[in-house]
mmCIF file of C-alpha atoms and ligand atoms in Angstrom:
data_model
loop_
_atom_site.group_PDB
_atom_site.id
_atom_site.type_symbol
_atom_site.label_atom_id
_atom_site.label_comp_id
_atom_site.label_asym_id
_atom_site.label_seq_id
_atom_site.Cartn_x
_atom_site.Cartn_y
_atom_site.Cartn_z
ATOM 1 C CA MET X 1 -31.608 -104.694 -0.589
ATOM 2 C CA ALA X 2 -29.505 -102.479 1.617
ATOM 3 C CA LYS X 3 -27.487 -99.902 -0.208
ATOM 4 C CA PHE X 4 -24.653 -98.438 1.813
ATOM 5 C CA LYS X 5 -22.983 -95.348 0.594
ATOM 6 C CA TYR X 6 -19.765 -93.681 1.385
ATOM 7 C CA THR X 7 -18.214 -90.565 -0.034
ATOM 8 C CA VAL X 8 -14.522 -90.328 -0.665
ATOM 9 C CA LEU X 9 -12.295 -87.752 -2.146
ATOM 10 C CA ALA X 10 -11.381 -89.776 -5.187
ATOM 11 C CA SER X 11 -9.490 -91.963 -2.835
ATOM 12 C CA VAL X 12 -5.885 -90.944 -2.572
ATOM 13 C CA TRP X 13 -3.335 -88.516 -3.738
ATOM 14 C CA ILE X 14 0.212 -89.197 -2.887
ATOM 15 C CA ALA X 15 2.881 -86.628 -2.344
ATOM 16 C CA LEU X 16 6.532 -86.956 -1.609
ATOM 17 C CA ALA X 17 7.182 -86.038 1.989
ATOM 18 C CA ALA X 18 9.779 -83.348 2.028
ATOM 19 C CA ALA X 19 13.159 -83.832 3.578
ATOM 20 C CA ILE X 20 14.459 -80.636 2.032
ATOM 21 C CA PRO X 21 13.114 -77.395 3.446
ATOM 22 C CA SER X 22 11.696 -75.314 0.661
ATOM 23 C CA LEU X 23 9.475 -72.288 0.328
ATOM 24 C CA ASP X 24 7.963 -73.701 -2.824
ATOM 25 C CA LEU X 25 5.168 -76.008 -1.694
ATOM 26 C CA ALA X 26 4.675 -77.438 -5.144
ATOM 27 C CA ARG X 27 8.286 -78.526 -5.309
ATOM 28 C CA LYS X 28 8.442 -79.571 -1.676
ATOM 29 C CA CYS X 29 5.633 -82.063 -2.144
ATOM 30 C CA PRO X 30 5.169 -82.994 -5.773
ATOM 31 C CA VAL X 31 2.173 -85.220 -6.358
ATOM 32 C CA THR X 32 3.585 -88.521 -7.512
ATOM 33 C CA MET X 33 0.277 -90.303 -8.068
ATOM 34 C CA GLU X 34 -3.050 -88.560 -8.505
ATOM 35 C CA GLY X 35 -6.329 -90.103 -7.447
ATOM 36 C CA ARG X 36 -8.463 -86.993 -7.394
ATOM 37 C CA VAL X 37 -11.261 -86.890 -9.956
ATOM 38 C CA ALA X 38 -11.322 -83.946 -12.330
ATOM 39 C CA ARG X 39 -14.489 -81.888 -12.202
ATOM 40 C CA GLY X 40 -15.323 -82.592 -15.800
ATOM 41 C CA MET X 41 -14.846 -86.364 -15.606
ATOM 42 C CA LYS X 42 -17.803 -88.497 -16.674
ATOM 43 C CA LEU X 43 -18.994 -91.666 -14.947
ATOM 44 C CA SER X 44 -18.346 -93.758 -18.023
ATOM 45 C CA THR X 45 -14.642 -92.839 -17.888
ATOM 46 C CA PHE X 46 -14.278 -95.045 -14.767
ATOM 47 C CA ASP X 47 -14.884 -98.071 -17.042
ATOM 48 C CA THR X 48 -11.918 -97.221 -19.233
ATOM 49 C CA THR X 49 -8.152 -97.065 -18.955
ATOM 50 C CA SER X 50 -8.461 -93.251 -18.809
ATOM 51 C CA SER X 51 -9.704 -93.685 -15.239
ATOM 52 C CA PRO X 52 -7.201 -92.812 -12.476
ATOM 53 C CA PHE X 53 -8.104 -96.278 -11.117
ATOM 54 C CA ASP X 54 -7.984 -99.785 -12.467
ATOM 55 C CA PRO X 55 -11.276 -100.230 -14.390
ATOM 56 C CA ASN X 56 -11.473 -103.928 -13.490
ATOM 57 C CA PHE X 57 -10.798 -104.036 -9.707
ATOM 58 C CA SER X 58 -11.973 -104.663 -7.007
ATOM 59 C CA LYS X 59 -15.740 -104.851 -7.276
ATOM 60 C CA GLY X 60 -18.711 -107.104 -7.606
ATOM 61 C CA GLU X 61 -18.606 -109.410 -10.542
ATOM 62 C CA ASN X 62 -20.733 -108.122 -13.418
ATOM 63 C CA LEU X 63 -20.786 -104.563 -12.084
ATOM 64 C CA THR X 64 -19.048 -101.688 -13.798
ATOM 65 C CA TRP X 65 -17.555 -98.728 -11.960
ATOM 66 C CA SER X 66 -20.054 -96.419 -13.667
ATOM 67 C CA GLN X 67 -22.791 -98.416 -11.913
ATOM 68 C CA ILE X 68 -21.027 -98.219 -8.542
ATOM 69 C CA ILE X 69 -19.826 -94.616 -8.448
ATOM 70 C CA GLU X 70 -22.048 -91.561 -8.063
ATOM 71 C CA PHE X 71 -21.271 -87.878 -8.022
ATOM 72 C CA PRO X 72 -22.797 -86.602 -4.769
ATOM 73 C CA HIS X 73 -24.101 -83.072 -4.366
ATOM 74 C CA VAL X 74 -21.740 -81.931 -1.656
ATOM 75 C CA LEU X 75 -19.424 -79.026 -1.172
ATOM 76 C CA PRO X 76 -15.943 -79.949 -2.330
ATOM 77 C CA SER X 77 -13.373 -81.074 0.184
ATOM 78 C CA LYS X 78 -10.436 -78.741 0.819
ATOM 79 C CA PHE X 79 -8.200 -80.634 -1.583
ATOM 80 C CA ASP X 80 -10.839 -80.847 -4.331
ATOM 81 C CA ILE X 81 -11.196 -77.083 -4.571
ATOM 82 C CA THR X 82 -11.244 -75.946 -7.391
ATOM 83 C CA ALA X 83 -10.419 -78.466 -10.086
ATOM 84 C CA TYR X 84 -11.691 -81.756 -8.621
ATOM 85 C CA LYS X 85 -14.887 -83.285 -7.255
ATOM 86 C CA ALA X 86 -16.046 -85.897 -4.747
ATOM 87 C CA ILE X 87 -17.169 -89.332 -5.699
ATOM 88 C CA GLU X 88 -19.416 -91.728 -3.791
ATOM 89 C CA VAL X 89 -19.073 -95.486 -3.937
ATOM 90 C CA THR X 90 -22.065 -97.742 -3.312
ATOM 91 C CA ILE X 91 -22.167 -101.323 -2.103
ATOM 92 C CA ASP X 92 -25.060 -103.723 -2.037
ATOM 93 C CA GLU X 93 -25.746 -107.415 -2.441
ATOM 94 C CA ARG X 94 -24.195 -107.391 -5.914
ATOM 95 C CA SER X 95 -20.817 -106.261 -4.537
ATOM 96 C CA ILE X 96 -19.378 -109.739 -4.223
ATOM 97 C CA PHE X 97 -15.872 -109.950 -5.576
ATOM 98 C CA ILE X 98 -14.538 -113.053 -7.255
ATOM 99 C CA PRO X 99 -10.726 -113.057 -7.280
ATOM 100 C CA GLY X 100 -9.054 -114.518 -10.350
ATOM 101 C CA GLY X 101 -9.432 -118.267 -10.148
ATOM 102 C CA GLY X 102 -10.845 -118.088 -6.633
ATOM 103 C CA ALA X 103 -14.161 -118.588 -4.902
ATOM 104 C CA PRO X 104 -16.650 -115.725 -4.513
ATOM 105 C CA GLN X 105 -15.887 -113.724 -1.337
ATOM 106 C CA ILE X 106 -19.377 -113.962 0.110
ATOM 107 C CA GLY X 107 -18.231 -112.675 3.522
ATOM 108 C CA PHE X 108 -17.494 -109.213 2.129
ATOM 109 C CA ARG X 109 -19.005 -106.521 -0.026
ATOM 110 C CA ARG X 110 -16.347 -104.784 -2.068
ATOM 111 C CA ALA X 111 -16.032 -101.583 -4.038
ATOM 112 C CA GLY X 112 -12.355 -100.736 -3.817
ATOM 113 C CA LEU X 113 -10.848 -98.255 -6.232
ATOM 114 C CA LEU X 114 -7.332 -99.365 -7.019
ATOM 115 C CA LEU X 115 -4.684 -96.772 -7.643
ATOM 116 C CA GLY X 116 -1.318 -97.785 -9.065
ATOM 117 C CA ASN X 117 -0.019 -101.230 -9.935
ATOM 118 C CA GLY X 118 2.156 -102.215 -6.979
ATOM 119 C CA THR X 119 5.493 -101.384 -8.558
ATOM 120 C CA ASP X 120 5.242 -97.639 -8.816
ATOM 121 C CA ALA X 121 6.033 -94.435 -6.957
ATOM 122 C CA THR X 122 3.745 -95.401 -4.069
ATOM 123 C CA VAL X 123 6.223 -97.977 -2.768
ATOM 124 C CA VAL X 124 9.481 -96.047 -3.108
ATOM 125 C CA GLY X 125 11.220 -93.682 -0.704
ATOM 126 C CA VAL X 126 9.045 -91.695 1.685
ATOM 127 C CA LYS X 127 5.479 -91.078 0.623
ATOM 128 C CA THR X 128 2.523 -89.331 2.165
ATOM 129 C CA PHE X 129 -0.979 -90.536 1.310
ATOM 130 C CA HIS X 130 -3.847 -88.046 1.622
ATOM 131 C CA TRP X 131 -7.570 -88.638 1.572
ATOM 132 C CA SER X 132 -10.784 -86.999 2.693
ATOM 133 C CA VAL X 133 -14.084 -88.609 3.625
ATOM 134 C CA LYS X 134 -17.608 -87.411 4.165
ATOM 135 C CA GLN X 135 -20.630 -89.423 5.229
ATOM 136 C CA ASP X 136 -23.922 -89.746 3.375
ATOM 137 C CA LEU X 137 -26.655 -89.428 6.012
ATOM 138 C CA ARG X 138 -29.235 -90.898 3.666
ATOM 139 C CA ALA X 139 -27.293 -94.167 3.599
ATOM 140 C CA ARG X 140 -25.227 -94.454 6.728
ATOM 141 C CA MET X 141 -22.631 -97.119 7.234
ATOM 142 C CA ASN X 142 -23.934 -99.930 9.434
ATOM 143 C CA LEU X 143 -21.169 -99.997 12.036
ATOM 144 C CA THR X 144 -22.094 -103.475 13.230
ATOM 145 C CA HIS X 145 -19.897 -104.402 10.238
ATOM 146 C CA GLU X 146 -16.235 -103.629 9.685
ATOM 147 C CA TYR X 147 -15.531 -101.091 6.951
ATOM 148 C CA MET X 148 -12.072 -100.958 5.496
ATOM 149 C CA ASN X 149 -12.131 -97.576 3.858
ATOM 150 C CA VAL X 150 -8.576 -96.872 2.721
ATOM 151 C CA TRP X 151 -5.720 -99.284 2.666
ATOM 152 C CA HIS X 152 -2.402 -100.031 1.047
ATOM 153 C CA GLU X 153 -2.007 -103.737 0.437
ATOM 154 C CA THR X 154 1.438 -105.206 -0.099
ATOM 155 C CA ASN X 155 2.127 -106.488 -3.593
ATOM 156 C CA ASP X 156 2.066 -110.134 -2.438
ATOM 157 C CA TYR X 157 -1.301 -109.645 -0.624
ATOM 158 C CA SER X 158 0.273 -110.852 2.627
ATOM 159 C CA ALA X 159 -0.307 -107.659 4.661
ATOM 160 C CA ASN X 160 -1.450 -104.055 4.559
ATOM 161 C CA GLN X 161 1.151 -101.324 4.880
ATOM 162 C CA PHE X 162 -1.653 -99.489 6.646
ATOM 163 C CA SER X 163 -5.399 -99.604 6.821
ATOM 164 C CA PHE X 164 -8.056 -97.155 7.882
ATOM 165 C CA ASN X 165 -11.140 -98.853 9.229
ATOM 166 C CA THR X 166 -14.319 -98.283 11.143
ATOM 167 C CA GLY X 167 -17.191 -100.283 12.629
ATOM 168 C CA ILE X 168 -16.627 -103.416 14.687
ATOM 169 C CA LEU X 169 -13.264 -104.845 13.736
ATOM 170 C CA LEU X 170 -13.266 -108.483 12.711
ATOM 171 C CA GLU X 171 -11.448 -110.950 14.922
ATOM 172 C CA GLN X 172 -10.002 -112.601 11.820
ATOM 173 C CA ASP X 173 -8.108 -109.416 10.969
ATOM 174 C CA HIS X 174 -6.293 -109.746 14.337
ATOM 175 C CA PRO X 175 -6.456 -106.076 15.265
ATOM 176 C CA THR X 176 -4.377 -105.459 18.362
ATOM 177 C CA ASP X 177 -2.873 -102.830 20.585
ATOM 178 C CA SER X 178 0.494 -104.323 21.354
ATOM 179 C CA ASN X 179 -0.829 -107.849 22.024
ATOM 180 C CA ALA X 180 -4.307 -107.017 23.256
ATOM 181 C CA THR X 181 -7.241 -107.479 20.895
ATOM 182 C CA THR X 182 -8.987 -104.259 19.872
ATOM 183 C CA THR X 183 -12.146 -105.769 18.423
ATOM 184 C CA GLY X 184 -14.014 -104.136 21.317
ATOM 185 C CA LEU X 185 -13.062 -100.557 20.384
ATOM 186 C CA ASP X 186 -16.052 -98.271 19.991
ATOM 187 C CA LYS X 187 -17.571 -98.957 16.608
ATOM 188 C CA ARG X 188 -18.010 -95.251 15.879
ATOM 189 C CA LEU X 189 -14.238 -94.643 15.832
ATOM 190 C CA TRP X 190 -12.045 -94.504 12.793
ATOM 191 C CA LYS X 191 -9.168 -96.907 13.513
ATOM 192 C CA PHE X 192 -5.805 -96.600 11.902
ATOM 193 C CA LEU X 193 -3.860 -99.858 11.746
ATOM 194 C CA ASP X 194 -0.173 -100.332 10.999
ATOM 195 C CA ARG X 195 1.385 -103.169 9.055
ATOM 196 C CA GLY X 196 1.226 -105.478 12.092
ATOM 197 C CA ASN X 197 -2.532 -104.714 12.458
ATOM 198 C CA ASP X 198 -1.818 -102.774 15.631
ATOM 199 C CA VAL X 199 -4.339 -99.979 16.124
ATOM 200 C CA ILE X 200 -2.045 -96.938 16.411
ATOM 201 C CA TRP X 201 -4.528 -94.077 16.214
ATOM 202 C CA THR X 202 -8.274 -93.468 16.457
ATOM 203 C CA THR X 203 -10.682 -90.590 16.065
ATOM 204 C CA TRP X 204 -14.474 -90.224 15.995
ATOM 205 C CA ILE X 205 -16.403 -90.256 12.772
ATOM 206 C CA ASP X 206 -17.711 -86.806 11.970
ATOM 207 C CA TRP X 207 -21.150 -87.343 10.465
ATOM 208 C CA ASP X 208 -21.514 -83.795 9.141
ATOM 209 C CA ASN X 209 -18.204 -82.501 7.897
ATOM 210 C CA TRP X 210 -15.360 -83.513 5.660
ATOM 211 C CA GLN X 211 -12.533 -85.249 7.533
ATOM 212 C CA ASN X 212 -9.054 -85.058 6.044
ATOM 213 C CA PHE X 213 -6.354 -87.648 6.756
ATOM 214 C CA ALA X 214 -2.773 -88.245 5.808
ATOM 215 C CA VAL X 215 -0.148 -90.873 6.585
ATOM 216 C CA THR X 216 3.546 -90.900 5.786
ATOM 217 C CA VAL X 217 5.096 -94.253 4.961
ATOM 218 C CA ASP X 218 8.894 -94.539 5.110
ATOM 219 C CA TYR X 219 9.990 -97.410 2.877
ATOM 220 C CA VAL X 220 13.658 -96.547 3.409
ATOM 221 C CA LYS X 221 13.796 -96.889 7.173
ATOM 222 C CA LYS X 222 11.110 -99.608 7.013
HETATM 223 C C1 NAG W 301 -9.746 -105.305 -17.847
HETATM 224 O O1 NAG W 301 -10.304 -106.543 -18.247
HETATM 225 C C2 NAG W 301 -10.455 -106.644 -19.635
HETATM 226 C C3 NAG W 301 -11.213 -107.936 -19.926
HETATM 227 O O2 NAG W 301 -10.622 -109.024 -19.275
HETATM 228 C C4 NAG W 301 -9.095 -106.610 -20.301
HETATM 229 O O3 NAG W 301 -9.188 -106.680 -21.706
HETATM 230 C C5 NAG W 301 -8.387 -105.317 -19.930
HETATM 231 O O4 NAG W 301 -7.068 -105.313 -20.413
HETATM 232 C C6 NAG W 301 -8.381 -105.119 -18.400
HETATM 233 N N1 NAG W 301 -7.877 -103.763 -18.131
HETATM 234 C C7 NAG W 301 -6.880 -103.519 -17.313
HETATM 235 C C8 NAG W 301 -6.483 -102.096 -17.133
HETATM 236 O O5 NAG W 301 -6.255 -104.420 -16.724
HETATM 237 C C1 NAG W 302 -22.226 -112.765 -13.492
HETATM 238 O O1 NAG W 302 -22.814 -113.034 -14.752
HETATM 239 C C2 NAG W 302 -22.620 -114.370 -15.171
HETATM 240 C C3 NAG W 302 -23.129 -114.462 -16.580
HETATM 241 O O2 NAG W 302 -24.454 -114.007 -16.659
HETATM 242 C C4 NAG W 302 -23.306 -115.290 -14.209
HETATM 243 O O3 NAG W 302 -23.104 -116.635 -14.576
HETATM 244 C C5 NAG W 302 -22.741 -115.072 -12.813
HETATM 245 O O4 NAG W 302 -23.475 -115.853 -11.877
HETATM 246 C C6 NAG W 302 -22.865 -113.635 -12.432
HETATM 247 N N1 NAG W 302 -22.174 -113.420 -11.158
HETATM 248 C C7 NAG W 302 -22.775 -112.923 -10.094
HETATM 249 C C8 NAG W 302 -21.942 -112.778 -8.837
HETATM 250 O O5 NAG W 302 -23.918 -112.544 -10.108
HETATM 251 C C1 NAG W 303 3.463 -99.720 -13.042
HETATM 252 O O1 NAG W 303 3.287 -98.314 -13.187
HETATM 253 C C2 NAG W 303 4.507 -97.605 -13.389
HETATM 254 C C3 NAG W 303 4.184 -96.129 -13.556
HETATM 255 O O2 NAG W 303 3.329 -95.673 -12.568
HETATM 256 C C4 NAG W 303 5.202 -98.119 -14.638
HETATM 257 O O3 NAG W 303 6.458 -97.456 -14.766
HETATM 258 C C5 NAG W 303 5.417 -99.627 -14.528
HETATM 259 O O4 NAG W 303 5.941 -100.096 -15.747
HETATM 260 C C6 NAG W 303 4.132 -100.328 -14.257
HETATM 261 N N1 NAG W 303 4.395 -101.727 -14.021
HETATM 262 C C7 NAG W 303 3.610 -102.672 -14.512
HETATM 263 C C8 NAG W 303 3.997 -104.086 -14.159
HETATM 264 O O5 NAG W 303 2.643 -102.455 -15.219
HETATM 265 C C1 NAG W 304 -26.713 -103.745 10.661
HETATM 266 O O1 NAG W 304 -26.069 -104.970 10.506
HETATM 267 C C2 NAG W 304 -26.482 -105.953 11.444
HETATM 268 C C3 NAG W 304 -25.613 -107.177 11.243
HETATM 269 O O2 NAG W 304 -25.605 -107.589 9.906
HETATM 270 C C4 NAG W 304 -27.934 -106.269 11.228
HETATM 271 O O3 NAG W 304 -28.378 -107.214 12.178
HETATM 272 C C5 NAG W 304 -28.763 -104.976 11.353
HETATM 273 O O4 NAG W 304 -30.104 -105.246 11.041
HETATM 274 C C6 NAG W 304 -28.207 -103.908 10.445
HETATM 275 N N1 NAG W 304 -28.886 -102.660 10.739
HETATM 276 C C7 NAG W 304 -29.467 -101.921 9.787
HETATM 277 C C8 NAG W 304 -30.076 -100.635 10.233
HETATM 278 O O5 NAG W 304 -29.478 -102.278 8.642
HETATM 279 C C1 NAG W 305 1.058 -109.365 26.358
HETATM 280 O O1 NAG W 305 1.270 -108.165 27.083
HETATM 281 C C2 NAG W 305 1.301 -108.365 28.500
HETATM 282 C C3 NAG W 305 1.376 -106.969 29.146
HETATM 283 O O2 NAG W 305 2.412 -106.243 28.561
HETATM 284 C C4 NAG W 305 2.469 -109.260 28.869
HETATM 285 O O3 NAG W 305 2.465 -109.494 30.257
HETATM 286 C C5 NAG W 305 2.336 -110.583 28.128
HETATM 287 O O4 NAG W 305 3.463 -111.389 28.352
HETATM 288 C C6 NAG W 305 2.202 -110.349 26.627
HETATM 289 N N1 NAG W 305 1.924 -111.602 25.962
HETATM 290 C C7 NAG W 305 2.521 -111.959 24.838
HETATM 291 C C8 NAG W 305 2.090 -113.279 24.288
HETATM 292 O O5 NAG W 305 3.367 -111.272 24.288
#
């Protein structure tokens, strides 16, 4: 049974992008939703409502987050220093999600930590989402598959505000550049897709070091 692993900085922390110049960084960009994992947090906490993430979604049926998440022995990412720590999510043949009332999604393996509830600070005003990723060389991603690593789904599930993917993009996701398909993009690239699934930015996976990303979403201008 293949076990793919992937290390994330506790997914996402979201800060208000500043319009007002200020010398006070903390006030310029207050964190409006925190997805970093405190250094002292226990695995079992991910199964409870004290988790920064929804304890029930989105994961293989019958799995708990404490079975899926590991604490890897890695140096902290720049944003985890000094109070937070990295987490690693694992996927395998048990990672088949069954949506409420729906059929099992056998085409995918899912371990998606869900931050927020869809009607919160993440969808108001101008927000910047930050995340950091590092690869586990003992369990590399198999880039023959598409990996959707970070994404912001709309509340009606009809689209993604953005998504951050790698591997071979699936035709069914209609990834494009303007109107040309981008399924043939090099599988070793990170691909950043906008709400229309246009690939708007790419960069190579760094297999050795932390990579830090951020995207600002303007819900006012739209
Ligand atoms: C998770 O699911 C359990 C069992 O269905 C339910 O009691 C609980 O309220 C859910 N938790 C959240 C945060 O939705
Ligand atoms: C989850 O457990 C239930 C009860 O044992 C079982 O019927 C179901 O097939 C399991 N689901 C999966 C995806 O293994
Ligand atoms: C969603 O979360 C926000 C706080 O982050 C809260 O104010 C709101 O009531 C929540 N909405 C639902 C439907 O739970
Ligand atoms: C990667 O995935 C492809 C397609 O599922 C599969 O044929 C191949 O054996 C996998 N490679 C490894 C190293 O697991
Ligand atoms: C796709 O883009 C090409 C080149 O810009 C253009 O000639 C063509 O009309 C476009 N097709 C559609 C369906 O928009």
